[in-house]
Amino acid sequence: MFNVKNRVLKIVFLFTVVGILLLVVYTKIFKSLSVDLITVPHRYITSVFEAFNEITLYFKEKKSLIDENINLKKQIEILKLENRKIFYLEKENDALKKAVELKNHYTFNKVVLAKVVAFSPDNWVNGFFIDVGSKNGIKEGDLVIAGGYLIGIVKSVGFVSSEVMSVNDKNFKITVRTRKTGEVCFYNGLDYKKGVLKYVRPEQDVRFSDVVETTVLNSGNPEGIPVGIIRSISTKEGEFFREVQVETFYYPYNLNYVLVVVR
Amino acid sequence: MIYYGKFFLFAYLLMILQSTILFKGVLNLFIVPDFLLIYIFWLVIENKESIAKYVGLFSGIFLDLLNPDKTFINTISYFFSTLYIINLRNRFITFNFLLKIITVKVISLAVSIPKTIYLYYSSGILTQKDFQMIIFYVLSNGIIMYFVYYFDMFILKRNEV
């Protein structure tokens, strides 16, 4: 009897356990609970993996970005260089255009375009060297023009190069006349962008802001080339001649192309 | 011949350097340092006195040839400067850094003052710029000497130091 009761209890227990298991397996609540239980740690695990992937990707991309940046910088530098080259060509073109305009305006016999290649090694000499010489027909005493103004005179001529004494040199002397009144004076270089008119008598009509230009008195040189503009007229006490200062246009720091007027 | 030729060639190269558009055209400098004078001074210091005399003469003549006027002022001033340097060199047992700088400045004055006086007599004009030129010339040569001293001491004679 006792055995039968025991067996029945065992079978009931078995069915109960199976029932509970079936309930656990097939009930939605437990399923979702179990899913949640399994996915929550995985979510953290995957987020760690993702972070790791992101970090590796960042390093990989950083390298490629750096490489790309270097390439782009290189391209920018090349473009800048090209831009600078174009800018330089544009400037050179403008300078040459001006020179051609001047040549057409004055109708000189012969003009030679020259490039300034060097400056005087002596600090006490205000002059420069140009890349044209006797081969191009240059002679001593030829006038040198830049930007429409006289800037010097050829002093020594080589076969392929020449030396020019600038209008600012203290030993630069030339006979000039004033454009408005036609008074003939004697120009002498003085200083940086400065010259003086020497031996100007009190009765001579020399006016402020008048242009000083070359005359025919200069041994066959063309006349009318402006040398400078009168900037001050003064009379010193006890001196007969007036002191007249002229602003010249020789500027060595941006000198590139010049015109040589061949006689 | 090659031994002597290289000193003259170097002087010629320095003259080319002095006349390049680098200083006035590119750097927009008021004055160009006198590398030739420094070179002559360096030759004397290095006990090459006879070569220094010839290089001084050569430099002076070359500069006079490049002068638009017919003059001998550079020949005289450079040659006599070389003799002054030799004289000063013989008066001192050793030439330290300060003495070198002072000597270069004194010699620069000895070169620039006769040139200024000559220019005044030839043109009859003396401006404030002439005095500024002397000052800047002396200072620029002193600065170049400073660099030459360090180049000589720490690069050329590094092993001896």
PDB file of N, CA and C in Angstrom, chain A residues 87-161:
ATOM      1  N   PHE A  87      51.673  85.212 -60.748  1.00  0.00           N
ATOM      2  CA  PHE A  87      51.719  86.587 -60.249  1.00  0.00           C
ATOM      3  C   PHE A  87      52.982  87.295 -60.753  1.00  0.00           C
ATOM      4  N   TYR A  88      54.102  86.564 -60.687  1.00  0.00           N
ATOM      5  CA  TYR A  88      55.377  87.121 -61.140  1.00  0.00           C
ATOM      6  C   TYR A  88      55.334  87.418 -62.647  1.00  0.00           C
ATOM      7  N   LEU A  89      54.761  86.466 -63.405  1.00  0.00           N
ATOM      8  CA  LEU A  89      54.645  86.653 -64.852  1.00  0.00           C
ATOM      9  C   LEU A  89      53.757  87.849 -65.186  1.00  0.00           C
ATOM     10  N   GLU A  90      52.691  88.001 -64.387  1.00  0.00           N
ATOM     11  CA  GLU A  90      51.764  89.117 -64.573  1.00  0.00           C
ATOM     12  C   GLU A  90      52.494  90.447 -64.356  1.00  0.00           C
ATOM     13  N   LYS A  91      53.292  90.479 -63.268  1.00  0.00           N
ATOM     14  CA  LYS A  91      54.051  91.690 -62.932  1.00  0.00           C
ATOM     15  C   LYS A  91      55.065  92.009 -64.030  1.00  0.00           C
ATOM     16  N   GLU A  92      55.760  90.972 -64.458  1.00  0.00           N
ATOM     17  CA  GLU A  92      56.765  91.107 -65.501  1.00  0.00           C
ATOM     18  C   GLU A  92      56.115  91.618 -66.794  1.00  0.00           C
ATOM     19  N   ASN A  93      54.942  91.066 -67.080  1.00  0.00           N
ATOM     20  CA  ASN A  93      54.184  91.464 -68.260  1.00  0.00           C
ATOM     21  C   ASN A  93      53.812  92.947 -68.197  1.00  0.00           C
ATOM     22  N   ASP A  94      53.365  93.389 -67.005  1.00  0.00           N
ATOM     23  CA  ASP A  94      53.000  94.797 -66.812  1.00  0.00           C
ATOM     24  C   ASP A  94      54.204  95.707 -67.033  1.00  0.00           C
ATOM     25  N   ALA A  95      55.361  95.286 -66.450  1.00  0.00           N
ATOM     26  CA  ALA A  95      56.582  96.087 -66.583  1.00  0.00           C
ATOM     27  C   ALA A  95      56.993  96.205 -68.053  1.00  0.00           C
ATOM     28  N   LEU A  96      56.880  95.091 -68.758  1.00  0.00           N
ATOM     29  CA  LEU A  96      57.242  95.094 -70.181  1.00  0.00           C
ATOM     30  C   LEU A  96      56.275  95.945 -71.002  1.00  0.00           C
ATOM     31  N   LYS A  97      54.981  95.874 -70.633  1.00  0.00           N
ATOM     32  CA  LYS A  97      53.963  96.687 -71.325  1.00  0.00           C
ATOM     33  C   LYS A  97      54.264  98.167 -71.152  1.00  0.00           C
ATOM     34  N   LYS A  98      54.617  98.559 -69.917  1.00  0.00           N
ATOM     35  CA  LYS A  98      54.945  99.947 -69.625  1.00  0.00           C
ATOM     36  C   LYS A  98      56.134 100.394 -70.460  1.00  0.00           C
ATOM     37  N   ALA A  99      57.135  99.514 -70.530  1.00  0.00           N
ATOM     38  CA  ALA A  99      58.348  99.831 -71.289  1.00  0.00           C
ATOM     39  C   ALA A  99      58.019 100.038 -72.764  1.00  0.00           C
ATOM     40  N   VAL A 100      57.146  99.193 -73.298  1.00  0.00           N
ATOM     41  CA  VAL A 100      56.754  99.309 -74.714  1.00  0.00           C
ATOM     42  C   VAL A 100      55.967 100.601 -74.937  1.00  0.00           C
ATOM     43  N   GLU A 101      55.081 100.935 -73.993  1.00  0.00           N
ATOM     44  CA  GLU A 101      54.297 102.177 -74.084  1.00  0.00           C
ATOM     45  C   GLU A 101      55.214 103.386 -74.131  1.00  0.00           C
ATOM     46  N   LEU A 102      56.227 103.371 -73.243  1.00  0.00           N
ATOM     47  CA  LEU A 102      57.192 104.475 -73.171  1.00  0.00           C
ATOM     48  C   LEU A 102      57.971 104.600 -74.473  1.00  0.00           C
ATOM     49  N   LYS A 103      58.345 103.452 -74.989  1.00  0.00           N
ATOM     50  CA  LYS A 103      59.110 103.418 -76.245  1.00  0.00           C
ATOM     51  C   LYS A 103      58.288 104.043 -77.383  1.00  0.00           C
ATOM     52  N   ASN A 104      57.002 103.691 -77.448  1.00  0.00           N
ATOM     53  CA  ASN A 104      56.131 104.236 -78.494  1.00  0.00           C
ATOM     54  C   ASN A 104      55.886 105.728 -78.295  1.00  0.00           C
ATOM     55  N   HIS A 105      55.819 106.154 -77.020  1.00  0.00           N
ATOM     56  CA  HIS A 105      55.518 107.551 -76.703  1.00  0.00           C
ATOM     57  C   HIS A 105      56.650 108.481 -77.133  1.00  0.00           C
ATOM     58  N   TYR A 106      57.873 108.109 -76.866  1.00  0.00           N
ATOM     59  CA  TYR A 106      59.000 109.012 -77.126  1.00  0.00           C
ATOM     60  C   TYR A 106      59.636 108.875 -78.507  1.00  0.00           C
ATOM     61  N   THR A 107      59.340 107.855 -79.221  1.00  0.00           N
ATOM     62  CA  THR A 107      59.920 107.563 -80.534  1.00  0.00           C
ATOM     63  C   THR A 107      61.451 107.702 -80.531  1.00  0.00           C
ATOM     64  N   PHE A 108      62.107 106.918 -79.727  1.00  0.00           N
ATOM     65  CA  PHE A 108      63.564 106.897 -79.673  1.00  0.00           C
ATOM     66  C   PHE A 108      64.094 106.181 -80.909  1.00  0.00           C
ATOM     67  N   ASN A 109      65.354 106.457 -81.205  1.00  0.00           N
ATOM     68  CA  ASN A 109      65.980 105.781 -82.350  1.00  0.00           C
ATOM     69  C   ASN A 109      66.027 104.272 -82.116  1.00  0.00           C
ATOM     70  N   LYS A 110      66.615 103.940 -80.972  1.00  0.00           N
ATOM     71  CA  LYS A 110      66.715 102.520 -80.639  1.00  0.00           C
ATOM     72  C   LYS A 110      66.710 102.367 -79.119  1.00  0.00           C
ATOM     73  N   VAL A 111      65.896 101.499 -78.642  1.00  0.00           N
ATOM     74  CA  VAL A 111      65.915 101.224 -77.199  1.00  0.00           C
ATOM     75  C   VAL A 111      66.135  99.734 -76.977  1.00  0.00           C
ATOM     76  N   VAL A 112      66.853  99.452 -75.932  1.00  0.00           N
ATOM     77  CA  VAL A 112      67.150  98.052 -75.607  1.00  0.00           C
ATOM     78  C   VAL A 112      66.591  97.758 -74.218  1.00  0.00           C
ATOM     79  N   LEU A 113      65.854  96.690 -74.143  1.00  0.00           N
ATOM     80  CA  LEU A 113      65.311  96.291 -72.844  1.00  0.00           C
ATOM     81  C   LEU A 113      66.384  95.494 -72.103  1.00  0.00           C
ATOM     82  N   ALA A 114      66.628  95.857 -70.844  1.00  0.00           N
ATOM     83  CA  ALA A 114      67.681  95.178 -70.069  1.00  0.00           C
ATOM     84  C   ALA A 114      67.154  94.758 -68.707  1.00  0.00           C
ATOM     85  N   LYS A 115      67.772  93.737 -68.183  1.00  0.00           N
ATOM     86  CA  LYS A 115      67.396  93.259 -66.848  1.00  0.00           C
ATOM     87  C   LYS A 115      68.501  93.619 -65.869  1.00  0.00           C
ATOM     88  N   VAL A 116      68.102  94.082 -64.689  1.00  0.00           N
ATOM     89  CA  VAL A 116      69.099  94.414 -63.655  1.00  0.00           C
ATOM     90  C   VAL A 116      69.576  93.105 -63.033  1.00  0.00           C
ATOM     91  N   VAL A 117      70.882  92.857 -63.115  1.00  0.00           N
ATOM     92  CA  VAL A 117      71.407  91.573 -62.636  1.00  0.00           C
ATOM     93  C   VAL A 117      72.209  91.681 -61.340  1.00  0.00           C
ATOM     94  N   ALA A 118      72.749  92.860 -61.065  1.00  0.00           N
ATOM     95  CA  ALA A 118      73.540  93.016 -59.836  1.00  0.00           C
ATOM     96  C   ALA A 118      73.619  94.480 -59.439  1.00  0.00           C
ATOM     97  N   PHE A 119      74.038  94.692 -58.204  1.00  0.00           N
ATOM     98  CA  PHE A 119      74.262  96.061 -57.718  1.00  0.00           C
ATOM     99  C   PHE A 119      75.746  96.245 -57.441  1.00  0.00           C
ATOM    100  N   SER A 120      76.143  97.495 -57.306  1.00  0.00           N
ATOM    101  CA  SER A 120      77.563  97.774 -57.088  1.00  0.00           C
ATOM    102  C   SER A 120      78.036  97.165 -55.767  1.00  0.00           C
ATOM    103  N   PRO A 121      79.192  96.463 -55.785  1.00  0.00           N
ATOM    104  CA  PRO A 121      79.674  95.873 -54.524  1.00  0.00           C
ATOM    105  C   PRO A 121      80.190  96.922 -53.544  1.00  0.00           C
ATOM    106  N   ASP A 122      80.450  98.127 -54.049  1.00  0.00           N
ATOM    107  CA  ASP A 122      80.952  99.204 -53.206  1.00  0.00           C
ATOM    108  C   ASP A 122      79.767  99.995 -52.648  1.00  0.00           C
ATOM    109  N   ASN A 123      79.735 100.132 -51.326  1.00  0.00           N
ATOM    110  CA  ASN A 123      78.617 100.851 -50.708  1.00  0.00           C
ATOM    111  C   ASN A 123      78.614 102.336 -51.021  1.00  0.00           C
ATOM    112  N   TRP A 124      79.753 102.855 -51.445  1.00  0.00           N
ATOM    113  CA  TRP A 124      79.856 104.295 -51.703  1.00  0.00           C
ATOM    114  C   TRP A 124      79.512 104.638 -53.162  1.00  0.00           C
ATOM    115  N   VAL A 125      79.148 103.636 -53.912  1.00  0.00           N
ATOM    116  CA  VAL A 125      78.754 103.853 -55.310  1.00  0.00           C
ATOM    117  C   VAL A 125      77.291 103.459 -55.457  1.00  0.00           C
ATOM    118  N   ASN A 126      76.500 104.346 -56.022  1.00  0.00           N
ATOM    119  CA  ASN A 126      75.090 104.067 -56.196  1.00  0.00           C
ATOM    120  C   ASN A 126      74.852 103.670 -57.656  1.00  0.00           C
ATOM    121  N   GLY A 127      74.980 102.412 -57.924  1.00  0.00           N
ATOM    122  CA  GLY A 127      74.826 101.964 -59.307  1.00  0.00           C
ATOM    123  C   GLY A 127      74.421 100.510 -59.386  1.00  0.00           C
ATOM    124  N   PHE A 128      74.215 100.048 -60.607  1.00  0.00           N
ATOM    125  CA  PHE A 128      73.806  98.647 -60.809  1.00  0.00           C
ATOM    126  C   PHE A 128      74.311  98.145 -62.158  1.00  0.00           C
ATOM    127  N   PHE A 129      74.187  96.867 -62.358  1.00  0.00           N
ATOM    128  CA  PHE A 129      74.664  96.237 -63.591  1.00  0.00           C
ATOM    129  C   PHE A 129      73.474  95.687 -64.380  1.00  0.00           C
ATOM    130  N   ILE A 130      73.556  95.841 -65.699  1.00  0.00           N
ATOM    131  CA  ILE A 130      72.480  95.318 -66.558  1.00  0.00           C
ATOM    132  C   ILE A 130      73.040  94.267 -67.520  1.00  0.00           C
ATOM    133  N   ASP A 131      72.150  93.440 -68.036  1.00  0.00           N
ATOM    134  CA  ASP A 131      72.600  92.278 -68.828  1.00  0.00           C
ATOM    135  C   ASP A 131      72.753  92.564 -70.328  1.00  0.00           C
ATOM    136  N   VAL A 132      72.935  93.809 -70.714  1.00  0.00           N
ATOM    137  CA  VAL A 132      73.199  94.130 -72.131  1.00  0.00           C
ATOM    138  C   VAL A 132      74.511  94.909 -72.227  1.00  0.00           C
ATOM    139  N   GLY A 133      75.215  94.677 -73.307  1.00  0.00           N
ATOM    140  CA  GLY A 133      76.517  95.334 -73.465  1.00  0.00           C
ATOM    141  C   GLY A 133      76.751  95.794 -74.886  1.00  0.00           C
ATOM    142  N   SER A 134      78.021  95.878 -75.259  1.00  0.00           N
ATOM    143  CA  SER A 134      78.356  96.377 -76.604  1.00  0.00           C
ATOM    144  C   SER A 134      77.802  95.459 -77.699  1.00  0.00           C
ATOM    145  N   LYS A 135      77.583  94.205 -77.361  1.00  0.00           N
ATOM    146  CA  LYS A 135      76.977  93.246 -78.303  1.00  0.00           C
ATOM    147  C   LYS A 135      75.586  93.719 -78.745  1.00  0.00           C
ATOM    148  N   ASN A 136      74.897  94.400 -77.816  1.00  0.00           N
ATOM    149  CA  ASN A 136      73.545  94.897 -78.103  1.00  0.00           C
ATOM    150  C   ASN A 136      73.553  96.356 -78.562  1.00  0.00           C
ATOM    151  N   GLY A 137      74.724  96.898 -78.766  1.00  0.00           N
ATOM    152  CA  GLY A 137      74.828  98.277 -79.258  1.00  0.00           C
ATOM    153  C   GLY A 137      74.862  99.337 -78.176  1.00  0.00           C
ATOM    154  N   ILE A 138      75.083  98.943 -76.948  1.00  0.00           N
ATOM    155  CA  ILE A 138      75.126  99.908 -75.831  1.00  0.00           C
ATOM    156  C   ILE A 138      76.460 100.650 -75.848  1.00  0.00           C
ATOM    157  N   LYS A 139      76.378 101.953 -75.599  1.00  0.00           N
ATOM    158  CA  LYS A 139      77.594 102.773 -75.546  1.00  0.00           C
ATOM    159  C   LYS A 139      77.629 103.543 -74.230  1.00  0.00           C
ATOM    160  N   GLU A 140      78.809 104.010 -73.882  1.00  0.00           N
ATOM    161  CA  GLU A 140      78.950 104.823 -72.667  1.00  0.00           C
ATOM    162  C   GLU A 140      78.164 106.110 -72.831  1.00  0.00           C
ATOM    163  N   GLY A 141      77.439 106.508 -71.812  1.00  0.00           N
ATOM    164  CA  GLY A 141      76.667 107.754 -71.879  1.00  0.00           C
ATOM    165  C   GLY A 141      75.221 107.552 -72.289  1.00  0.00           C
ATOM    166  N   ASP A 142      74.823 106.332 -72.608  1.00  0.00           N
ATOM    167  CA  ASP A 142      73.421 106.068 -72.947  1.00  0.00           C
ATOM    168  C   ASP A 142      72.553 106.213 -71.695  1.00  0.00           C
ATOM    169  N   LEU A 143      71.354 106.727 -71.902  1.00  0.00           N
ATOM    170  CA  LEU A 143      70.461 106.954 -70.757  1.00  0.00           C
ATOM    171  C   LEU A 143      69.675 105.686 -70.423  1.00  0.00           C
ATOM    172  N   VAL A 144      69.418 105.520 -69.138  1.00  0.00           N
ATOM    173  CA  VAL A 144      68.674 104.341 -68.669  1.00  0.00           C
ATOM    174  C   VAL A 144      67.380 104.821 -68.019  1.00  0.00           C
ATOM    175  N   ILE A 145      66.274 104.234 -68.435  1.00  0.00           N
ATOM    176  CA  ILE A 145      64.948 104.674 -67.977  1.00  0.00           C
ATOM    177  C   ILE A 145      64.203 103.518 -67.312  1.00  0.00           C
ATOM    178  N   ALA A 146      63.454 103.851 -66.278  1.00  0.00           N
ATOM    179  CA  ALA A 146      62.552 102.855 -65.654  1.00  0.00           C
ATOM    180  C   ALA A 146      61.311 103.578 -65.158  1.00  0.00           C
ATOM    181  N   GLY A 147      60.164 103.032 -65.442  1.00  0.00           N
ATOM    182  CA  GLY A 147      58.898 103.619 -65.002  1.00  0.00           C
ATOM    183  C   GLY A 147      58.647 105.000 -65.572  1.00  0.00           C
ATOM    184  N   GLY A 148      59.230 105.313 -66.733  1.00  0.00           N
ATOM    185  CA  GLY A 148      59.011 106.604 -67.366  1.00  0.00           C
ATOM    186  C   GLY A 148      59.963 107.698 -66.916  1.00  0.00           C
ATOM    187  N   TYR A 149      60.845 107.408 -65.971  1.00  0.00           N
ATOM    188  CA  TYR A 149      61.797 108.404 -65.474  1.00  0.00           C
ATOM    189  C   TYR A 149      63.237 107.964 -65.742  1.00  0.00           C
ATOM    190  N   LEU A 150      64.092 108.950 -65.857  1.00  0.00           N
ATOM    191  CA  LEU A 150      65.520 108.645 -66.016  1.00  0.00           C
ATOM    192  C   LEU A 150      66.046 108.124 -64.679  1.00  0.00           C
ATOM    193  N   ILE A 151      66.728 106.994 -64.715  1.00  0.00           N
ATOM    194  CA  ILE A 151      67.248 106.470 -63.443  1.00  0.00           C
ATOM    195  C   ILE A 151      68.766 106.330 -63.457  1.00  0.00           C
ATOM    196  N   GLY A 152      69.384 106.529 -64.607  1.00  0.00           N
ATOM    197  CA  GLY A 152      70.841 106.431 -64.611  1.00  0.00           C
ATOM    198  C   GLY A 152      71.451 106.621 -65.979  1.00  0.00           C
ATOM    199  N   ILE A 153      72.747 106.499 -66.005  1.00  0.00           N
ATOM    200  CA  ILE A 153      73.488 106.652 -67.259  1.00  0.00           C
ATOM    201  C   ILE A 153      74.542 105.542 -67.332  1.00  0.00           C
ATOM    202  N   VAL A 154      74.720 104.998 -68.525  1.00  0.00           N
ATOM    203  CA  VAL A 154      75.688 103.895 -68.685  1.00  0.00           C
ATOM    204  C   VAL A 154      77.101 104.457 -68.560  1.00  0.00           C
ATOM    205  N   LYS A 155      77.876 103.876 -67.644  1.00  0.00           N
ATOM    206  CA  LYS A 155      79.225 104.383 -67.391  1.00  0.00           C
ATOM    207  C   LYS A 155      80.317 103.468 -67.940  1.00  0.00           C
ATOM    208  N   SER A 156      80.150 102.182 -67.789  1.00  0.00           N
ATOM    209  CA  SER A 156      81.130 101.231 -68.329  1.00  0.00           C
ATOM    210  C   SER A 156      80.373 100.177 -69.121  1.00  0.00           C
ATOM    211  N   VAL A 157      80.939  99.815 -70.258  1.00  0.00           N
ATOM    212  CA  VAL A 157      80.261  98.836 -71.114  1.00  0.00           C
ATOM    213  C   VAL A 157      81.153  97.617 -71.328  1.00  0.00           C
ATOM    214  N   GLY A 158      80.604  96.459 -71.028  1.00  0.00           N
ATOM    215  CA  GLY A 158      81.295  95.214 -71.320  1.00  0.00           C
ATOM    216  C   GLY A 158      80.705  94.619 -72.582  1.00  0.00           C
ATOM    217  N   PHE A 159      81.129  93.408 -72.923  1.00  0.00           N
ATOM    218  CA  PHE A 159      80.597  92.788 -74.140  1.00  0.00           C
ATOM    219  C   PHE A 159      79.143  92.344 -73.947  1.00  0.00           C
ATOM    220  N   VAL A 160      78.862  91.774 -72.781  1.00  0.00           N
ATOM    221  CA  VAL A 160      77.496  91.284 -72.533  1.00  0.00           C
ATOM    222  C   VAL A 160      76.813  91.967 -71.345  1.00  0.00           C
ATOM    223  N   SER A 161      77.498  92.899 -70.705  1.00  0.00           N
ATOM    224  CA  SER A 161      76.877  93.600 -69.572  1.00  0.00           C
ATOM    225  C   SER A 161      77.421  95.011 -69.461  1.00  0.00           C
TER     226      SER A 161
END
